[in-house]
Coordinates of C-alpha atoms in Angstrom, one line a residue:
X1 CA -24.1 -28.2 -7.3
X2 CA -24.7 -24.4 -6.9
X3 CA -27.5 -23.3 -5.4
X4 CA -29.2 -20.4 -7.6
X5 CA -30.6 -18.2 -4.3
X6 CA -28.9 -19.0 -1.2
X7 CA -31.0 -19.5 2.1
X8 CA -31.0 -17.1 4.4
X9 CA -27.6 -17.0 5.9
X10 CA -26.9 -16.2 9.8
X11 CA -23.6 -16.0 11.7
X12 CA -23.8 -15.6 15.7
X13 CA -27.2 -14.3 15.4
X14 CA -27.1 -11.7 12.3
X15 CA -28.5 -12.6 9.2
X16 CA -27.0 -11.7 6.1
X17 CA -28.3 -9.4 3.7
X18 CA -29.5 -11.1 0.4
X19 CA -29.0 -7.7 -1.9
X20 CA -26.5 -8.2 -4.6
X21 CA -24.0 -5.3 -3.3
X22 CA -23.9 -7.5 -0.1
X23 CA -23.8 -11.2 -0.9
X24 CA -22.3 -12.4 -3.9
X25 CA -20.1 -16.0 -5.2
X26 CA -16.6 -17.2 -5.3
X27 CA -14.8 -17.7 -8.3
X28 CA -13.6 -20.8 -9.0
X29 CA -10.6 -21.7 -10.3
X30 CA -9.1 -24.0 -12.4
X31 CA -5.7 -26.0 -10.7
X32 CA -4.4 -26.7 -14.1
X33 CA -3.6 -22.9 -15.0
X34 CA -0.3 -22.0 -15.1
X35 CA 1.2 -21.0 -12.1
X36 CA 2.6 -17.2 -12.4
X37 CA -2.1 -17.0 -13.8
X38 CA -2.4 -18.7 -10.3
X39 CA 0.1 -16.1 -8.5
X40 CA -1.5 -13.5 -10.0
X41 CA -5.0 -14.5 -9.1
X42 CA -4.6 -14.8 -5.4
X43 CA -2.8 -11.4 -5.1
X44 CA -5.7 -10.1 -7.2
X45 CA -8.6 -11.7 -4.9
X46 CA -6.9 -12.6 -2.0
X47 CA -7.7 -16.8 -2.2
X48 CA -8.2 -19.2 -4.8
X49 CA -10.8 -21.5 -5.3
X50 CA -8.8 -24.4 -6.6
X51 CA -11.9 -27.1 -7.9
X52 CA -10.8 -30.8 -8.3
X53 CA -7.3 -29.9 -6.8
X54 CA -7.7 -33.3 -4.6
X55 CA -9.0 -36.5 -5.8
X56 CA -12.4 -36.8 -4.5
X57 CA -12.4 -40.5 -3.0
X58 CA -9.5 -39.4 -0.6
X59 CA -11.2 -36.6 1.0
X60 CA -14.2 -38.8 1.2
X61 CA -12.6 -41.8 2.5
X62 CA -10.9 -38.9 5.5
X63 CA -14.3 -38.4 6.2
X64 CA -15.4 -41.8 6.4
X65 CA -13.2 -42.6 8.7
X66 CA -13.4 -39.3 10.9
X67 CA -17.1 -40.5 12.0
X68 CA -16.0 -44.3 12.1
X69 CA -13.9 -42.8 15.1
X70 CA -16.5 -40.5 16.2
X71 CA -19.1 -43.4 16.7
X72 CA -18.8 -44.0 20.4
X73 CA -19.7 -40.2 20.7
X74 CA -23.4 -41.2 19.6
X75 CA -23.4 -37.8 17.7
X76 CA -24.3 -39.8 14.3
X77 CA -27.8 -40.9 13.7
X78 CA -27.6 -45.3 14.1
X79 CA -27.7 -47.5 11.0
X80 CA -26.8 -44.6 9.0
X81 CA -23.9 -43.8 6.0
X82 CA -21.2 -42.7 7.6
X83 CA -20.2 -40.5 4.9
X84 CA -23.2 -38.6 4.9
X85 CA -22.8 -38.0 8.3
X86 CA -26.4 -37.1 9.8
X87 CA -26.6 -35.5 13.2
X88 CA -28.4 -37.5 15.6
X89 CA -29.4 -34.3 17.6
X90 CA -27.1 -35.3 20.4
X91 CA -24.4 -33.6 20.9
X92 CA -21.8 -35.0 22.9
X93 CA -21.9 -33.8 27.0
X94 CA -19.2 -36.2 28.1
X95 CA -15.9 -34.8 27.1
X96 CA -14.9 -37.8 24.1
X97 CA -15.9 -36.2 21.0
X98 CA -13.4 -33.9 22.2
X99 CA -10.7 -36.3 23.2
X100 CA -11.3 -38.1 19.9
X101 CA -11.1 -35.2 17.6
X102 CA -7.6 -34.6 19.7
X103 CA -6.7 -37.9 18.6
X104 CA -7.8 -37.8 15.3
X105 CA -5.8 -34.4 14.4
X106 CA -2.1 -36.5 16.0
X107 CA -2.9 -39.6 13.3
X108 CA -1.0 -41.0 11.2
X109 CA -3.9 -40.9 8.4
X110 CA -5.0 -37.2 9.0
X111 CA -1.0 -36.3 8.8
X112 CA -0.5 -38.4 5.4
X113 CA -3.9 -36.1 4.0
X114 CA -2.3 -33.2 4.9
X115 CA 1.4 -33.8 3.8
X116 CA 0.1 -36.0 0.4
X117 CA 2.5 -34.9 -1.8
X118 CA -0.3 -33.3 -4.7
X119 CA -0.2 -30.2 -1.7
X120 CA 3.2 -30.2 -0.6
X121 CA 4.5 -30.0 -4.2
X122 CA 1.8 -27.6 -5.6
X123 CA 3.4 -25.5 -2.7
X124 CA 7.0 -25.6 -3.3
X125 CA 6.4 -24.6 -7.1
X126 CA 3.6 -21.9 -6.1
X127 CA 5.7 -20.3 -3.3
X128 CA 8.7 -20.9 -5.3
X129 CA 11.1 -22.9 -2.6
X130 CA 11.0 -25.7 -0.4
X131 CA 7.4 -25.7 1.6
X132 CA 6.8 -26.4 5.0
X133 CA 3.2 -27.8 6.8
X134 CA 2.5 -26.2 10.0
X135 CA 2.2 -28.9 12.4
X136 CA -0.9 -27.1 14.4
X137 CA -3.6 -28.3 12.1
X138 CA -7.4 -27.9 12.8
X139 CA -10.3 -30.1 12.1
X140 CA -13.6 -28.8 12.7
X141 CA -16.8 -30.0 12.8
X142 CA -20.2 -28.3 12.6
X143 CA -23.3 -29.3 14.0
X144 CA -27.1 -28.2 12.4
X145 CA -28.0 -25.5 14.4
X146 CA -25.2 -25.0 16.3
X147 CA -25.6 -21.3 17.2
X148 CA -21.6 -20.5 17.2
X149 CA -19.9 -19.5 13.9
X150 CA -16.6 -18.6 13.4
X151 CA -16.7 -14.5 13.4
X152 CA -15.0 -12.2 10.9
X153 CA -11.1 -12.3 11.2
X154 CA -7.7 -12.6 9.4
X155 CA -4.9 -15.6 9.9
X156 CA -2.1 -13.0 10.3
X157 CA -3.7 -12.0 14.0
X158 CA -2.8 -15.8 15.2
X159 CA 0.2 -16.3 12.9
X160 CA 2.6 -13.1 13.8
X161 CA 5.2 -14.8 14.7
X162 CA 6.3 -15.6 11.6
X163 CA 6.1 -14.1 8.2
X164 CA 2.9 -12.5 6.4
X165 CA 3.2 -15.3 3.5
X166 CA 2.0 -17.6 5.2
X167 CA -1.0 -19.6 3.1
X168 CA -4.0 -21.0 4.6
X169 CA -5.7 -24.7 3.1
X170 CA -9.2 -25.1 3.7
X171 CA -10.4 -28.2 2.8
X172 CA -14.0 -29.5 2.9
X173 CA -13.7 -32.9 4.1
X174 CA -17.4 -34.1 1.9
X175 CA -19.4 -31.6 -0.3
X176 CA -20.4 -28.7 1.7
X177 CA -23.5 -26.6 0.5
X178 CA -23.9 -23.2 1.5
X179 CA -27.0 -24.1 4.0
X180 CA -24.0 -26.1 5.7
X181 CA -22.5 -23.6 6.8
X182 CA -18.8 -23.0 5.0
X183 CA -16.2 -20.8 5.1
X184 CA -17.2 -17.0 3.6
X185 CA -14.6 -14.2 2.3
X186 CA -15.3 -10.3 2.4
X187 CA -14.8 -9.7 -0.9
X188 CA -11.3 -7.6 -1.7
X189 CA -10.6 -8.0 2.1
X190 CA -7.1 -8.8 1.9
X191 CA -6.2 -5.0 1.1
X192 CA -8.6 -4.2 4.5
X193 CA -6.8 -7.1 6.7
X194 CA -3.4 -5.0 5.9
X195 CA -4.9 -1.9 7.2
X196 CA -6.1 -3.9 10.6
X197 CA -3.1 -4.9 10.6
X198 CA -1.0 -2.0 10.4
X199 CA -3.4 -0.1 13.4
X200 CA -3.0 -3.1 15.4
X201 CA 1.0 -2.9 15.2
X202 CA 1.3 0.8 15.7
X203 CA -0.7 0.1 18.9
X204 CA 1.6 -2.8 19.8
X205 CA 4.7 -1.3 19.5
X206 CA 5.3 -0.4 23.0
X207 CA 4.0 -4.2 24.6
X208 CA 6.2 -7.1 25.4
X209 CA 7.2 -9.1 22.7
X210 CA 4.9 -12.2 23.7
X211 CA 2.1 -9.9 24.1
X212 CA 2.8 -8.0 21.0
X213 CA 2.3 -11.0 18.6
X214 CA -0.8 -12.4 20.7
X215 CA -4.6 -12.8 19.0
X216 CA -5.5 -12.0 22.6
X217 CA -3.6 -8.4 23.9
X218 CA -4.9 -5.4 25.6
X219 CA -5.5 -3.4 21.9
X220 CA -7.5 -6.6 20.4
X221 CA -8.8 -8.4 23.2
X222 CA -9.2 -11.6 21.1
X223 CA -8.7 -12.9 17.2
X224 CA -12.4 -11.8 15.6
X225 CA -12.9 -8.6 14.2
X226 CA -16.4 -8.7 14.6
X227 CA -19.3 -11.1 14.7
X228 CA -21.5 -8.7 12.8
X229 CA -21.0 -9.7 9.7
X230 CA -23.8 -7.2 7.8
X231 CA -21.9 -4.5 9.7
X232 CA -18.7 -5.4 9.0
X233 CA -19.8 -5.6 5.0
X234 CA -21.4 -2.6 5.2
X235 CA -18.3 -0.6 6.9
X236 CA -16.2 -2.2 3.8
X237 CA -19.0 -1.2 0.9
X238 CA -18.2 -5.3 0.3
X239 CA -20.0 -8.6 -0.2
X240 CA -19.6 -11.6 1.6
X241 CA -18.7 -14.0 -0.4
X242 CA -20.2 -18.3 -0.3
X243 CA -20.1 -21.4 -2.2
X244 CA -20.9 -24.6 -2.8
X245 CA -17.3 -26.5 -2.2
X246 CA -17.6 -30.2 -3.3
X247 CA -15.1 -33.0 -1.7
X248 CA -11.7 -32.4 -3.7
X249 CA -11.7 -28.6 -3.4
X250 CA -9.0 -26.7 -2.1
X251 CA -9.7 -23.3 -0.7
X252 CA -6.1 -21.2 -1.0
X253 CA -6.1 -17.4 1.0
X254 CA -3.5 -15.1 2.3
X255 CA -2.8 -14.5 6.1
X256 CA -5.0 -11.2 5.1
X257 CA -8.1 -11.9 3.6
X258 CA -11.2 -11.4 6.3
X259 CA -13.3 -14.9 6.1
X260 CA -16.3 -16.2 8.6
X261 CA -18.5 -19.1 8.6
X262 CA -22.4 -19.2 8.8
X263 CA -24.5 -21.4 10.7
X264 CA -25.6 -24.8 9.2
X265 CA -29.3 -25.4 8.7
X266 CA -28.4 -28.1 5.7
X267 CA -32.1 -29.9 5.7
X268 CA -30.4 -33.1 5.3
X269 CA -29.0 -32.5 8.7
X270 CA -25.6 -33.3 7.4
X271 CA -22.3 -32.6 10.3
X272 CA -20.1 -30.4 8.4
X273 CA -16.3 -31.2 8.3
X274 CA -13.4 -29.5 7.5
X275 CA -9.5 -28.6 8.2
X276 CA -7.7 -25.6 7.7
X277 CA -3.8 -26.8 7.1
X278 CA -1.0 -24.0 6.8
X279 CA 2.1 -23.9 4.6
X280 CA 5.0 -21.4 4.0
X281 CA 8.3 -21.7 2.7
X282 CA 10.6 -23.6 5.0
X283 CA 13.0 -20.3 4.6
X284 CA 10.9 -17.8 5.6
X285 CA 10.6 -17.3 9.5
X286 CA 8.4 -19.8 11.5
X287 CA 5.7 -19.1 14.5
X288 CA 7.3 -21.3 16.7
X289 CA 3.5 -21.3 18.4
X290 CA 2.5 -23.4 15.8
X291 CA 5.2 -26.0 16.5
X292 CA 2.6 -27.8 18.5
X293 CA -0.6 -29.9 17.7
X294 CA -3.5 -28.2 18.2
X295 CA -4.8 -28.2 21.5
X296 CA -8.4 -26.9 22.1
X297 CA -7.0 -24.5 24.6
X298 CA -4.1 -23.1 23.1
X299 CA -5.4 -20.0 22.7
X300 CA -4.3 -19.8 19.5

């Protein structure tokens, strides 16, 4: 389902540029390639695109019963498919759709998606060793017209902790078109994370250790690198990167590569959903800060 000329896109305000040296595709990938092809992919690029990887009715039957919980919230339209997930242009002002999402993150059926065994064992022969699942995992959902989008950033700022191999999972829980809203890369970005990341750590070297591997010190003052996306592509001489992710698709990238989200306008007024899982190799060191379900105020 790819859309020929995307919408206009707009993240926190700033609208993307349309010109080709500033807005450009995703590569898919095919899951079936052999695995060193795979390797050298995502060090070429940064993430893979992995179509199919996850059989469709799962995802959508996760999804399903994400707004089966979610009903009580009244944020659905009534006497509506649940999969399809229309916004009924209430939000939520009580406090449950949070407490609910809490819940739904510490189920047994949302840990079962995550730790199915077509990811876990794609990750032990990809990274080459036993793999481990972070146990913070985050659901998100995204209202039409929300006006907050997740800003320009890299994993590695939340993650430093542990090691720099980490790999990020993000799933689209239902087909996702660009107008709703998914995740975006800065194209080649993964070789300008490492540069963030090296400025960040000369300037960290003389802070406490706690403070040294926070999102949140006195040299960053938070996780995004900016919310200007436009500027941001324009400082890199990149494009931002979008797609049209379909229910089964698994988005693979490095703790480096500098993503974003856009607002969703979908005219269909569908609720975007989506989790972004992490796994490693049980080896390799662990942030012990992600030892912990996801809270909404863990400042991580």
């Amino acid at each position: 389902m790819q859309t020929a000329h995307p919408i206009q896109l707009v993240s926190n305000g700033y609208t993307l540029s349309t010109a080709p040296n500033r807005l450009g595709r995703l590569v898919p990938t095919d899951p079936a390639r052999p695995l060193p092809a795979l390797r050298d992919q995502l060090h070429a690029q940064g993430y893979l695109w992995l179509k199919g990887f996850l059989k469709r009715e799962g995802v959508l039957n996760l999804r399903r019963r994400y707004f089966e919980l979610m009903q009580p919230t009244g944020i659905v339209e009534p006497d509506t498919d649940l999969q399809l997930a229309l916004f009924s242009g209430k939000p939520d002002t009580t406090g449950l759709h949070q407490k609910l999402l809490m819940e739904f993150v510490r189920s047994a059926a949302y840990e079962s998606f995550c730790l199915q065994p077509r990811l876990w064992e794609f990750y032990d022969a990809f990274l080459g060793g036993a793999s481990y699942l972070h146990k913070r995992k985050i659901v998100r959902d995204t209202f039409p017209n929300d006006p907050r989008s997740t800003g320009a950033h890299y994993d590695l700022v939340y993650l430093r902790g542990g090691t720099d191999t980490v790999l990020t999972s993000w799933i689209p829980l239902g087909d996702t078109s660009v107008e709703m809203g998914g995740l975006i890369y800065l194209e080649g970005s993964d070789a300008l994370g490492r540069q963030f990341e090296a400025s960040y750590a000369a300037q960290n070297t003389n802070l406490p250790p706690e403070e040294r591997v926070s999102a949140y010190n006195k040299n960053m003052k938070g996780g995004w690198l900016n919310t200007d996306l436009p500027a941001l592509a324009e400082r890199a001489d990149s494009r931002w990167l979008v797609a049209d992710y379909e229910a089964g698709d698994l988005v693979v990238h490095t703790a480096y590569m500098v993503h974003a989200a856009t607002l969703n306008v979908d005219p269909h007024r569908r609720i975007r959903l989506s989790t972004d899982i992490r796994y490693q190799r049980v080896r390799d060191e662990i942030d012990a800060r992600w030892a912990n379900h996801w809270s909404l105020d863990d400042m991580l």
